[in-house]
Short mmCIF file of C-alpha atoms in Angstrom, two decimals:
data_model
loop_
_atom_site.label_atom_id
_atom_site.label_comp_id
_atom_site.label_asym_id
_atom_site.label_seq_id
_atom_site.Cartn_x
_atom_site.Cartn_y
_atom_site.Cartn_z
CA MET A 1 -18.68 17.51 -40.35
CA ARG A 2 -19.06 14.05 -41.60
CA LYS A 3 -15.30 13.97 -41.79
CA LYS A 4 -15.00 14.62 -37.99
CA LEU A 5 -17.89 12.07 -37.39
CA ILE A 6 -15.66 9.45 -39.23
CA TYR A 7 -12.56 10.32 -37.23
CA SER A 8 -14.50 9.79 -33.93
CA VAL A 9 -15.84 6.46 -34.94
CA ILE A 10 -12.18 5.19 -35.73
CA MET A 11 -10.96 6.71 -32.58
CA GLY A 12 -13.94 5.01 -30.54
CA LEU A 13 -13.23 1.65 -32.04
CA VAL A 14 -9.43 1.62 -31.47
CA PHE A 15 -10.10 3.31 -28.17
CA ILE A 16 -6.41 4.27 -27.96
CA LEU A 17 -6.13 7.67 -29.79
CA GLY A 18 -8.33 9.73 -27.26
CA SER A 19 -6.92 11.75 -24.41
CA GLN A 20 -4.18 9.04 -23.74
CA ASN A 21 -2.50 9.56 -27.10
CA ALA A 22 -0.49 12.41 -28.55
CA LEU A 23 -2.68 12.36 -31.88
CA GLY A 24 -5.73 14.55 -32.46
CA GLN A 25 -8.05 14.88 -35.28
CA ALA A 26 -5.62 17.27 -37.26
CA GLU A 27 -2.72 14.84 -37.03
CA TYR A 28 -5.10 11.84 -37.85
CA GLU A 29 -6.01 13.76 -41.09
CA LYS A 30 -2.38 14.66 -41.84
CA TYR A 31 -1.27 11.10 -41.71
CA VAL A 32 -4.22 9.07 -42.94
CA LYS A 33 -5.82 10.46 -46.21
CA SER A 34 -9.54 10.02 -46.45
CA GLU A 35 -12.30 11.75 -48.37
CA THR A 36 -15.84 11.70 -47.75
CA PRO A 37 -17.79 10.14 -50.49
CA ASP A 38 -20.41 12.04 -52.63
CA SER A 39 -23.70 12.30 -51.38
CA SER A 40 -25.10 9.80 -54.19
CA ILE A 41 -22.44 7.25 -53.06
CA LEU A 42 -23.42 7.53 -49.60
CA LEU A 43 -27.19 6.98 -50.49
CA MET A 44 -26.14 3.68 -52.44
CA ALA A 45 -24.14 2.88 -49.24
CA ASP A 46 -27.40 3.01 -47.13
CA GLU A 47 -29.19 0.94 -49.74
CA VAL A 48 -26.33 -1.70 -49.39
CA LEU A 49 -26.85 -1.58 -45.52
CA ALA A 50 -30.53 -2.07 -45.87
CA LEU A 51 -30.27 -5.07 -48.00
CA GLU A 52 -27.34 -6.85 -46.09
CA MET A 53 -29.85 -8.51 -43.66
CA ASP A 54 -32.79 -9.18 -45.80
CA ASP A 55 -31.24 -9.96 -49.52
CA ALA A 56 -27.48 -10.58 -49.29
CA GLU A 57 -27.25 -11.37 -53.12
CA LYS A 58 -28.95 -7.86 -54.22
CA ALA A 59 -26.57 -6.30 -51.58
CA THR A 60 -23.36 -7.80 -53.10
CA LYS A 61 -24.47 -6.84 -56.65
CA LEU A 62 -25.30 -3.23 -55.43
CA ILE A 63 -21.90 -2.98 -53.51
CA GLU A 64 -19.92 -3.95 -56.80
CA LYS A 65 -21.85 -1.08 -58.76
CA LEU A 66 -20.72 1.15 -55.75
CA TYR A 67 -17.16 0.17 -55.92
CA LYS A 68 -17.25 0.96 -59.78
CA LYS A 69 -18.12 4.41 -58.82
CA VAL A 70 -15.03 4.99 -56.55
CA GLN A 71 -12.52 2.53 -57.80
CA LYS A 72 -10.40 5.22 -59.23
CA LYS A 73 -10.68 7.30 -55.91
CA PRO A 74 -8.64 5.49 -53.03
CA TYR A 75 -9.36 7.91 -50.48
CA GLN A 76 -13.05 8.08 -51.15
CA MET A 77 -12.99 4.19 -50.89
CA ILE A 78 -11.28 4.83 -47.52
CA GLY A 79 -13.97 7.32 -46.63
CA LEU A 80 -16.60 4.70 -47.81
CA SER A 81 -14.93 1.89 -45.63
CA ASN A 82 -15.14 4.46 -42.63
CA TYR A 83 -18.85 5.03 -43.27
CA PHE A 84 -19.65 1.42 -43.16
CA LEU A 85 -17.70 1.12 -40.01
CA GLN A 86 -19.44 4.07 -38.55
CA LYS A 87 -22.53 2.15 -39.34
CA LYS A 88 -21.12 -0.76 -37.34
CA SER A 89 -21.26 -3.05 -40.58
CA ILE A 90 -17.62 -4.13 -40.05
CA PRO A 91 -17.53 -6.97 -42.68
CA THR A 92 -18.54 -4.64 -45.29
CA ALA A 93 -15.90 -1.99 -44.10
CA LYS A 94 -13.20 -4.43 -44.33
CA MET A 95 -14.35 -5.93 -47.61
CA THR A 96 -14.31 -2.24 -48.77
CA ALA A 97 -10.71 -1.53 -47.45
CA GLU A 98 -9.49 -4.73 -49.07
CA ARG A 99 -10.93 -3.81 -52.32
CA ALA A 100 -9.03 -0.56 -51.92
CA TYR A 101 -5.78 -2.37 -51.11
CA LYS A 102 -6.25 -4.49 -54.35
CA LEU A 103 -6.59 -1.44 -56.36
CA PHE A 104 -3.96 0.66 -54.64
CA PRO A 105 -1.43 -1.56 -52.98
CA GLU A 106 1.04 1.06 -52.49
CA ASP A 107 -0.90 3.54 -50.57
CA PRO A 108 -0.07 3.71 -46.79
CA SER A 109 -3.32 5.22 -45.94
CA VAL A 110 -5.23 2.13 -47.32
CA MET A 111 -2.84 -0.19 -45.32
CA ILE A 112 -3.69 2.01 -42.28
CA GLN A 113 -7.39 1.69 -43.01
CA LEU A 114 -7.12 -2.08 -42.99
CA GLY A 115 -5.10 -1.94 -39.74
CA ASP A 116 -7.61 0.11 -37.97
CA ILE A 117 -10.32 -2.35 -39.13
CA TYR A 118 -8.38 -5.43 -37.83
CA GLN A 119 -7.47 -3.58 -34.63
CA SER A 120 -11.26 -2.82 -34.08
CA ILE A 121 -12.08 -6.66 -34.11
CA ARG A 122 -8.98 -7.45 -32.09
CA ALA A 123 -7.04 -9.25 -34.84
CA TYR A 124 -3.97 -7.61 -33.60
CA GLY A 125 -1.60 -9.83 -35.64
CA LYS A 126 -3.08 -8.57 -38.92
CA ALA A 127 -3.50 -5.11 -37.84
CA THR A 128 0.38 -4.81 -37.02
CA GLN A 129 1.05 -6.32 -40.42
CA TYR A 130 -0.62 -3.61 -42.14
CA TYR A 131 0.64 -0.80 -39.96
CA ASP A 132 4.29 -2.19 -40.56
CA GLU A 133 3.65 -2.18 -44.32
CA ALA A 134 2.23 1.57 -44.18
CA LEU A 135 5.58 2.32 -42.39
CA SER A 136 7.54 0.61 -44.97
CA LYS A 137 5.91 3.05 -47.54
CA ASP A 138 5.96 6.07 -45.28
CA PRO A 139 8.49 5.74 -42.46
CA GLU A 140 7.61 9.05 -40.88
CA ASN A 141 3.68 8.18 -40.75
CA LEU A 142 3.16 9.05 -36.96
CA TYR A 143 -0.28 7.45 -36.90
CA ALA A 144 1.08 4.00 -38.16
CA MET A 145 3.83 4.30 -35.57
CA THR A 146 1.47 5.05 -32.81
CA MET A 147 -1.01 2.28 -33.48
CA ALA A 148 1.94 -0.27 -34.07
CA ALA A 149 3.55 0.73 -30.81
CA TYR A 150 0.16 0.46 -29.09
CA LEU A 151 -0.46 -2.89 -30.29
CA TYR A 152 3.13 -4.21 -29.66
CA LYS A 153 3.10 -2.90 -26.24
CA ASP A 154 1.92 -6.00 -24.32
CA THR A 155 2.86 -8.65 -26.99
CA ASN A 156 6.40 -7.55 -28.21
CA PRO A 157 7.74 -4.94 -25.73
CA ALA A 158 11.00 -4.56 -27.57
CA LYS A 159 9.39 -3.94 -30.86
CA CYS A 160 7.25 -1.21 -29.20
CA VAL A 161 10.18 0.39 -27.88
CA GLU A 162 11.39 0.47 -31.41
CA TYR A 163 8.45 2.17 -32.75
CA LEU A 164 8.39 4.62 -29.75
CA GLN A 165 11.98 5.77 -30.40
CA MET A 166 11.03 6.18 -33.94
CA MET A 167 7.97 8.47 -32.85
CA ASP A 168 10.37 10.46 -30.74
CA LYS A 169 12.44 11.43 -33.84
CA VAL A 170 9.24 12.35 -35.52
CA ALA A 171 7.35 14.05 -32.80
CA PRO A 172 9.68 14.81 -29.64
CA SER A 173 8.24 15.23 -26.19
CA SER A 174 5.29 12.97 -27.10
CA VAL A 175 3.07 12.17 -24.00
CA MET A 176 2.47 8.59 -25.35
CA VAL A 177 6.28 7.94 -26.12
CA SER A 178 7.15 8.94 -22.57
CA ARG A 179 4.37 7.08 -20.91
CA TYR A 180 4.70 3.90 -23.00
CA LEU A 181 8.58 3.54 -22.35
CA GLY A 182 7.75 4.21 -18.70
CA ASP A 183 5.52 1.41 -18.63
CA ILE A 184 7.55 -1.03 -20.67
CA TYR A 185 10.58 -0.37 -18.69
CA TYR A 186 8.64 -0.65 -15.51
CA GLY A 187 7.35 -4.15 -16.52
CA ASP A 188 10.75 -5.09 -17.40
CA SER A 189 12.16 -3.91 -13.80
CA GLN A 190 14.49 -1.35 -15.62
CA ASN A 191 13.41 1.10 -12.96
CA ASP A 192 15.86 3.93 -13.48
CA LYS A 193 14.82 4.24 -17.16
CA ALA A 194 11.05 3.98 -16.17
CA LEU A 195 11.39 6.62 -13.56
CA GLU A 196 13.29 8.97 -16.06
CA ASN A 197 10.29 8.44 -18.63
CA TYR A 198 7.62 8.84 -16.13
CA VAL A 199 9.21 12.21 -14.84
CA ASN A 200 9.17 13.44 -18.19
CA TYR A 201 5.49 12.11 -18.96
CA TYR A 202 4.24 13.92 -15.87
CA LYS A 203 6.03 17.06 -16.94
CA ILE A 204 4.18 17.37 -20.16
CA VAL A 205 0.62 15.82 -19.79
CA PRO A 206 -2.24 17.88 -18.33
CA HIS A 207 -2.76 16.79 -14.79
CA ASP A 208 -6.55 15.89 -15.07
CA ILE A 209 -8.60 12.81 -15.27
CA ASP A 210 -9.01 13.00 -19.00
CA ASN A 211 -5.35 12.93 -19.90
CA LEU A 212 -3.37 11.12 -17.07
CA ASN A 213 -3.27 7.44 -17.13
CA GLU A 214 -4.04 5.97 -13.93
CA ASN A 215 -1.82 2.83 -14.08
CA SER A 216 1.04 4.77 -15.15
CA CYS A 217 0.81 7.13 -12.36
CA ILE A 218 0.56 4.31 -9.97
CA ASN A 219 3.72 3.00 -11.54
CA TYR A 220 5.32 6.34 -11.23
CA VAL A 221 4.38 6.60 -7.41
CA ALA A 222 5.57 3.16 -6.73
CA LEU A 223 8.93 3.75 -8.22
CA LEU A 224 9.41 6.81 -6.12
CA ARG A 225 8.59 4.78 -2.91
CA MET A 226 11.05 2.23 -4.13
CA ASN A 227 13.63 5.01 -4.34
CA GLU A 228 12.47 6.18 -0.58
CA LYS A 229 11.89 9.47 -2.21
CA TYR A 230 8.86 9.95 0.40
CA ASP A 231 8.59 13.70 0.02
CA GLU A 232 8.01 13.33 -3.50
CA VAL A 233 5.62 10.52 -2.89
CA GLU A 234 3.58 12.47 -0.56
CA THR A 235 3.42 15.63 -2.85
CA LEU A 236 2.65 13.58 -6.12
CA SER A 237 0.05 11.06 -4.32
CA THR A 238 -1.70 14.08 -2.81
CA GLU A 239 -2.23 15.65 -6.39
CA LEU A 240 -3.11 12.48 -8.01
CA ASN A 241 -5.80 11.82 -5.05
CA GLY A 242 -7.45 14.86 -6.21
CA VAL A 243 -7.63 13.59 -9.87
CA PHE A 244 -8.39 9.95 -8.99
CA PRO A 245 -10.32 10.30 -5.68
CA LYS A 246 -11.63 6.45 -5.62
CA ASN A 247 -8.18 5.10 -6.09
CA THR A 248 -7.11 3.96 -2.63
CA PHE A 249 -3.57 3.40 -3.76
CA PHE A 250 -2.77 7.17 -3.71
CA LYS A 251 -4.68 7.55 -0.43
CA ARG A 252 -2.30 4.74 1.12
CA SER A 253 0.76 6.32 -0.35
CA ILE A 254 0.24 9.62 1.34
CA ILE A 255 0.09 7.85 4.73
CA ASP A 256 2.84 5.44 4.00
CA ALA A 257 5.07 8.50 2.82
CA ILE A 258 4.28 10.20 6.27
CA ILE A 259 5.21 7.31 8.07
CA SER A 260 8.12 6.22 6.33
CA THR A 261 9.85 9.72 6.28
CA ARG A 262 9.98 10.06 10.04
CA TYR A 263 9.13 6.34 11.07
CA ALA A 264 11.02 6.46 14.40
CA ASN A 265 10.35 9.94 15.21
CA LEU A 266 6.83 11.11 14.12
CA SER A 267 5.81 14.25 15.61
CA GLU A 268 2.26 14.98 17.01
CA GLU A 269 1.60 16.80 13.66
CA ASP A 270 2.50 13.73 11.48
CA ILE A 271 0.48 11.56 13.77
CA ASN A 272 -2.57 13.69 13.30
CA ARG A 273 -2.11 13.98 9.57
CA VAL A 274 -1.95 10.13 9.40
CA ILE A 275 -5.45 10.23 11.07
CA GLU A 276 -6.65 13.04 8.81
CA LYS A 277 -5.52 11.20 5.77
CA SER A 278 -7.25 7.94 6.89
CA ASP A 279 -10.50 9.58 6.61
CA PHE A 280 -11.55 7.26 3.94
CA VAL A 281 -11.12 4.42 6.73
CA ILE A 282 -12.58 6.16 9.48
CA ASN A 283 -15.51 7.14 7.44
CA ASN A 284 -15.89 3.78 6.07
CA GLU A 285 -16.12 5.42 2.43
CA LEU A 286 -15.48 2.02 0.71
CA PRO A 287 -16.90 -1.69 0.82
CA ASP A 288 -15.12 -3.53 3.57
CA THR A 289 -13.35 -5.77 0.88
CA SER A 290 -11.64 -2.61 -0.49
CA TYR A 291 -9.65 -2.18 2.71
CA ASN A 292 -6.51 -4.12 3.54
CA TYR A 293 -4.41 -4.65 6.62
CA ARG A 294 -2.29 -1.54 6.57
CA ASP A 295 -5.17 0.69 6.25
CA TYR A 296 -6.14 -0.46 9.81
CA ALA A 297 -2.79 -0.99 11.27
CA TYR A 298 -1.57 2.47 10.39
CA LEU A 299 -4.36 4.08 11.84
CA ALA A 300 -4.25 1.90 15.09
CA GLU A 301 -0.58 2.80 15.40
CA ALA A 302 -1.39 6.64 15.06
CA TYR A 303 -3.90 6.25 17.94
CA LYS A 304 -1.46 4.31 20.17
CA ALA A 305 1.04 7.22 19.67
CA LYS A 306 -1.66 9.62 20.81
CA GLN A 307 -2.32 7.39 23.77
CA GLU A 308 -6.04 6.76 22.87
CA TYR A 309 -6.12 3.26 23.71
CA ASP A 310 -9.78 2.62 22.72
CA GLU A 311 -9.33 3.83 19.36
CA TYR A 312 -6.09 1.71 18.83
CA ILE A 313 -7.66 -1.38 20.00
CA LYS A 314 -10.76 -0.77 17.74
CA TRP A 315 -8.46 -0.43 14.47
CA ALA A 316 -6.01 -2.94 15.61
CA GLU A 317 -8.74 -5.66 16.01
CA LYS A 318 -9.98 -4.88 12.32
CA ALA A 319 -6.47 -5.30 11.10
CA ILE A 320 -6.26 -8.65 12.64
CA GLN A 321 -9.57 -9.32 11.21
CA LYS A 322 -8.43 -8.46 7.67
CA GLU A 323 -5.16 -10.42 7.93
CA PRO A 324 -5.20 -12.87 10.72
CA ARG A 325 -1.44 -13.70 10.27
CA ALA A 326 -1.13 -10.10 11.99
CA ALA A 327 -2.08 -11.86 14.96
CA THR A 328 1.50 -12.73 15.64
CA THR A 329 2.59 -9.08 15.95
CA LEU A 330 -0.54 -7.18 17.01
CA LEU A 331 -2.17 -9.34 19.68
CA PRO A 332 0.80 -8.42 22.22
CA GLU A 333 0.24 -4.75 21.45
CA ILE A 334 -3.67 -5.01 21.75
CA ALA A 335 -2.99 -6.77 24.97
CA ASP A 336 -0.85 -3.85 26.31
CA ALA A 337 -3.47 -1.30 25.17
CA TYR A 338 -5.98 -3.20 27.01
CA SER A 339 -3.99 -3.33 30.06
CA ARG A 340 -3.24 0.38 29.87
CA ALA A 341 -7.04 1.04 29.30
CA GLY A 342 -7.48 -1.02 32.62
CA ASN A 343 -9.34 -3.85 30.90
CA TYR A 344 -7.11 -6.86 32.32
CA ASP A 345 -9.48 -9.45 31.39
CA LYS A 346 -9.24 -8.61 27.60
CA ALA A 347 -5.47 -8.18 28.18
CA ILE A 348 -5.30 -11.54 29.43
CA GLU A 349 -7.42 -13.04 26.67
CA MET A 350 -5.18 -11.29 23.76
CA CYS A 351 -1.81 -12.36 25.41
CA GLU A 352 -3.06 -15.85 25.97
CA LYS A 353 -4.36 -16.17 22.43
CA PHE A 354 -0.95 -14.82 21.21
CA ILE A 355 1.00 -17.47 23.35
CA ALA A 356 -1.30 -20.16 22.09
CA THR A 357 -0.16 -19.52 18.37
CA GLY A 358 3.10 -21.03 19.43
CA ASP A 359 4.73 -18.66 17.01
CA THR A 360 8.41 -18.16 16.90
CA LEU A 361 7.62 -14.57 17.85
CA VAL A 362 6.51 -15.76 21.15
CA GLN A 363 9.16 -14.84 23.81
CA PRO A 364 9.58 -15.35 27.54
CA THR A 365 8.79 -11.66 28.14
CA ASP A 366 5.20 -12.51 26.79
CA TYR A 367 4.75 -14.84 29.78
CA PHE A 368 6.07 -11.97 31.86
CA PHE A 369 3.45 -9.53 30.62
CA LEU A 370 0.79 -12.15 31.06
CA ALA A 371 1.53 -12.75 34.74
CA GLY A 372 1.64 -8.96 34.95
CA TYR A 373 -1.85 -8.53 33.72
CA TYR A 374 -3.04 -11.22 36.27
CA GLY A 375 -1.17 -9.18 38.92
CA ASN A 376 -2.90 -6.02 37.93
CA LYS A 377 -6.18 -7.81 37.71
CA ALA A 378 -5.75 -8.85 41.47
CA LEU A 379 -5.26 -5.32 42.59
CA LYS A 380 -8.91 -4.77 41.35
CA LEU A 381 -10.41 -7.74 43.28
CA GLU A 382 -10.78 -8.85 46.84
CA GLY A 383 -11.08 -12.09 48.59
CA ALA A 384 -10.88 -15.55 47.03
CA GLU A 385 -10.70 -13.99 43.61
CA GLN A 386 -7.68 -11.87 44.42
CA GLU A 387 -5.89 -14.94 45.62
CA ALA A 388 -6.69 -16.89 42.60
CA ALA A 389 -5.45 -14.05 40.44
CA LEU A 390 -2.27 -14.00 42.40
CA ALA A 391 -1.81 -17.60 42.51
CA LYS A 392 -2.07 -17.55 38.53
CA ALA A 393 0.35 -14.70 38.17
CA GLU A 394 2.87 -16.52 40.48
CA GLU A 395 2.27 -19.72 38.41
CA ILE A 396 3.30 -17.79 35.26
CA TYR A 397 6.23 -15.90 36.69
CA ASP A 398 7.70 -19.29 38.03
CA ASN A 399 7.44 -20.71 34.71
CA TYR A 400 8.78 -17.54 32.96
CA GLU A 401 11.88 -18.00 35.26
CA THR A 402 12.72 -21.21 34.02
CA MET A 403 12.91 -19.67 30.45
CA VAL A 404 15.53 -16.91 31.02
CA ASP A 405 19.10 -16.65 31.88
CA VAL A 406 20.16 -17.07 35.49
CA ASP A 407 20.63 -13.34 36.01
CA GLU A 408 16.99 -12.71 35.34
CA GLN A 409 15.64 -15.67 37.24
CA TYR A 410 14.51 -13.34 40.01
CA ARG A 411 12.36 -11.06 38.21
CA GLY A 412 8.89 -13.09 38.63
CA THR A 413 9.52 -13.33 42.40
CA PHE A 414 10.31 -9.50 42.56
CA MET A 415 7.24 -8.54 40.87
CA MET A 416 5.18 -10.80 43.21
CA ALA A 417 6.85 -8.60 46.14
CA GLU A 418 5.62 -5.42 44.46
CA TYR A 419 2.05 -6.75 44.15
CA TYR A 420 1.90 -7.60 47.60
CA ASN A 421 3.51 -4.16 48.36
CA ALA A 422 0.54 -2.60 46.43
CA LEU A 423 -1.83 -4.58 48.48
CA GLN A 424 -0.17 -3.51 51.75
CA ASN A 425 0.48 -7.01 52.68
CA THR A 426 3.87 -6.60 54.45
CA ASP A 427 4.65 -10.00 55.40
CA LYS A 428 4.17 -11.34 52.12
CA MET A 429 6.07 -8.50 50.57
CA VAL A 430 8.99 -9.07 52.79
CA GLU A 431 8.90 -12.83 52.04
CA TYR A 432 9.13 -12.35 48.20
CA PHE A 433 11.62 -9.57 48.40
CA VAL A 434 13.92 -11.91 50.48
CA PHE A 435 13.38 -14.53 48.10
CA ALA A 436 14.06 -12.33 45.07
CA LEU A 437 17.27 -11.09 46.79
CA ASN A 438 18.32 -14.59 47.38
CA LYS A 439 17.97 -15.47 43.64
CA MET A 440 19.67 -12.39 42.67
CA GLY A 441 22.74 -13.15 44.73
CA GLU A 442 25.39 -10.44 43.98
CA PRO A 443 24.45 -7.23 42.41
CA ASN A 444 25.43 -6.95 38.74
CA ASP A 445 24.49 -4.74 35.75
CA VAL A 446 21.35 -6.68 35.04
CA ASN A 447 19.78 -6.66 38.56
CA LYS A 448 21.38 -3.68 40.33
CA ALA A 449 18.23 -1.46 40.31
CA HIS A 450 16.07 -4.19 41.61
CA TYR A 451 18.74 -5.05 44.10
CA VAL A 452 18.77 -1.66 45.34
CA ARG A 453 14.68 -1.33 45.39
CA ALA A 454 14.33 -4.72 47.28
CA ASN A 455 16.99 -3.61 49.86
CA LYS A 456 15.35 -0.19 50.27
CA MET A 457 11.94 -1.73 50.71
CA LEU A 458 13.29 -4.27 53.49
CA LEU A 459 15.05 -1.42 55.08
CA GLY A 460 12.07 0.72 55.40
CA VAL A 461 10.18 -2.12 56.81
CA GLU A 462 12.74 -2.70 59.45
CA THR A 463 13.21 0.89 60.35
CA ASP A 464 9.20 1.12 60.98
CA LYS A 465 9.37 -1.52 63.70
CA ASP A 466 8.91 -0.86 67.31
CA SER A 467 12.05 -3.09 68.02
CA PRO A 468 14.27 -2.98 64.70
CA ASP A 469 16.87 -5.40 64.20
CA VAL A 470 20.08 -3.32 63.94
CA ALA A 471 22.01 -6.14 62.15
CA SER A 472 19.27 -6.29 59.57
CA ILE A 473 19.32 -2.60 58.96
CA LYS A 474 23.16 -2.45 58.72
CA LYS A 475 22.90 -5.37 56.30
CA TYR A 476 20.46 -3.45 54.11
CA CYS A 477 22.13 -0.25 54.23
CA SER A 478 25.53 -1.99 53.11
CA ALA A 479 23.95 -3.65 50.28
CA ILE A 480 22.38 -0.55 49.06
CA LEU A 481 25.58 1.59 49.38
CA SER A 482 27.56 -1.06 47.70
CA VAL A 483 25.62 -0.06 44.51
CA ASP A 484 24.72 3.42 45.00
CA PRO A 485 27.14 5.24 47.46
CA GLU A 486 24.98 8.31 47.30
CA ASP A 487 21.80 6.91 48.16
CA GLU A 488 20.10 9.43 50.64
CA PHE A 489 17.90 7.03 52.46
CA ALA A 490 20.73 4.50 53.09
CA ASN A 491 23.08 7.33 54.26
CA ASN A 492 20.62 8.96 56.53
CA VAL A 493 20.03 5.74 58.31
CA ASN A 494 23.72 5.21 58.58
CA GLU A 495 24.08 8.49 60.12
CA ILE A 496 21.25 7.71 62.74
CA LEU A 497 22.95 4.52 63.66
CA LYS A 498 26.28 6.26 64.29
CA GLN A 499 24.56 9.11 66.38
CA ASN A 500 23.27 6.14 68.50
CA GLY A 501 26.49 4.58 68.85
CA LEU A 502 25.20 1.45 66.80
#
């Protein structure tokens, strides 16, 4: 029982040889020889501990007597050192181990004991010195290899790999070997080797919180993402999210995998799964500081795909608050969402805010959309407010037309005609369609759809007159049929003209 207690103390102090390591108590006892001192020895040890604080001189004399009783028993000296370690008297534990080393300089267990003590006080250089020395005496001592590999992992990765390879020969399929090699190769950007070792690690380690190393699992998922193995990312992240439910990396990786797998062609099921897997965002399960831009942006995009624009706006604005630089990409989309929801004032606000950034992403089309928001706003107004909104739309359209190629310098005027058509202001509609056609000139691949539309609208107005102008009607029909010879409206009007001998 006492031997188990000593083992647990050592394991607690070195904090490595627990569930994250390949070694258990049986292996420790196999590679590190230690005997529990007789009860009389332990009683003297307790007296030493009692005197340490009050009378150091008496304690020193007593411990010398104690050493004389065990000086021919190296493994009892190790046990005694462990006993002092258990009682948190590290200086005495160290002194005892050093005395054992002086008496038994060839014994690897004594060297390991000193290594453990130095490891416990974070004197890692001294610790590795003793583990290395133990291995020079006992080249297959798995415990010494394990401890040396652990201590070299962050300070001398190449040396750590050397020990891990030694360990793999002594104890193949070691959880620790696979994990540490994965970690080291990952840190050194040797991604193929890292992934190979993480795959092996995940095969042999129990999949629970007591055995899996969280950081190594994060690295494993990250490598799968780098290799675009998104189905594996989703499967693995879903399992690891169950093991580490508070780790947002795995939650985000699930969502990222769903989106990345079918980015351009997300099904309705995929979109719903993105929303479902974003429950930790929707339910505000974490402090605000724990969320990042993508948490909100992915959720916003999912709602946008479902055409739930109020939800899209809510999460997109949160994304911008989290990462203001995202405004350069999200503000135009939020403006569009507000427009689709009929809130043109907010659409205008967001679009103007985006244009005001002066970012290189601002394009002439953003001015075109802004003018459109003013135009759509005008349709909901009356009187002077309507006229003001239309005037603003026209001003922005005029500005837009100065920014684009000559073939597109009619679009703003064309849109003004459409707004006047929606307002049933026929005179203004005709004025702007005629103006737009003058800007278009001859039909081409850029303008032909609008060219036909404008001529058909003008043809409709002319044919509705009590005294239509036949020349104008023929002109509009000819223009339409030059682009679309099969146009039913123009052909019907032409037929009527022929029937009437015109």
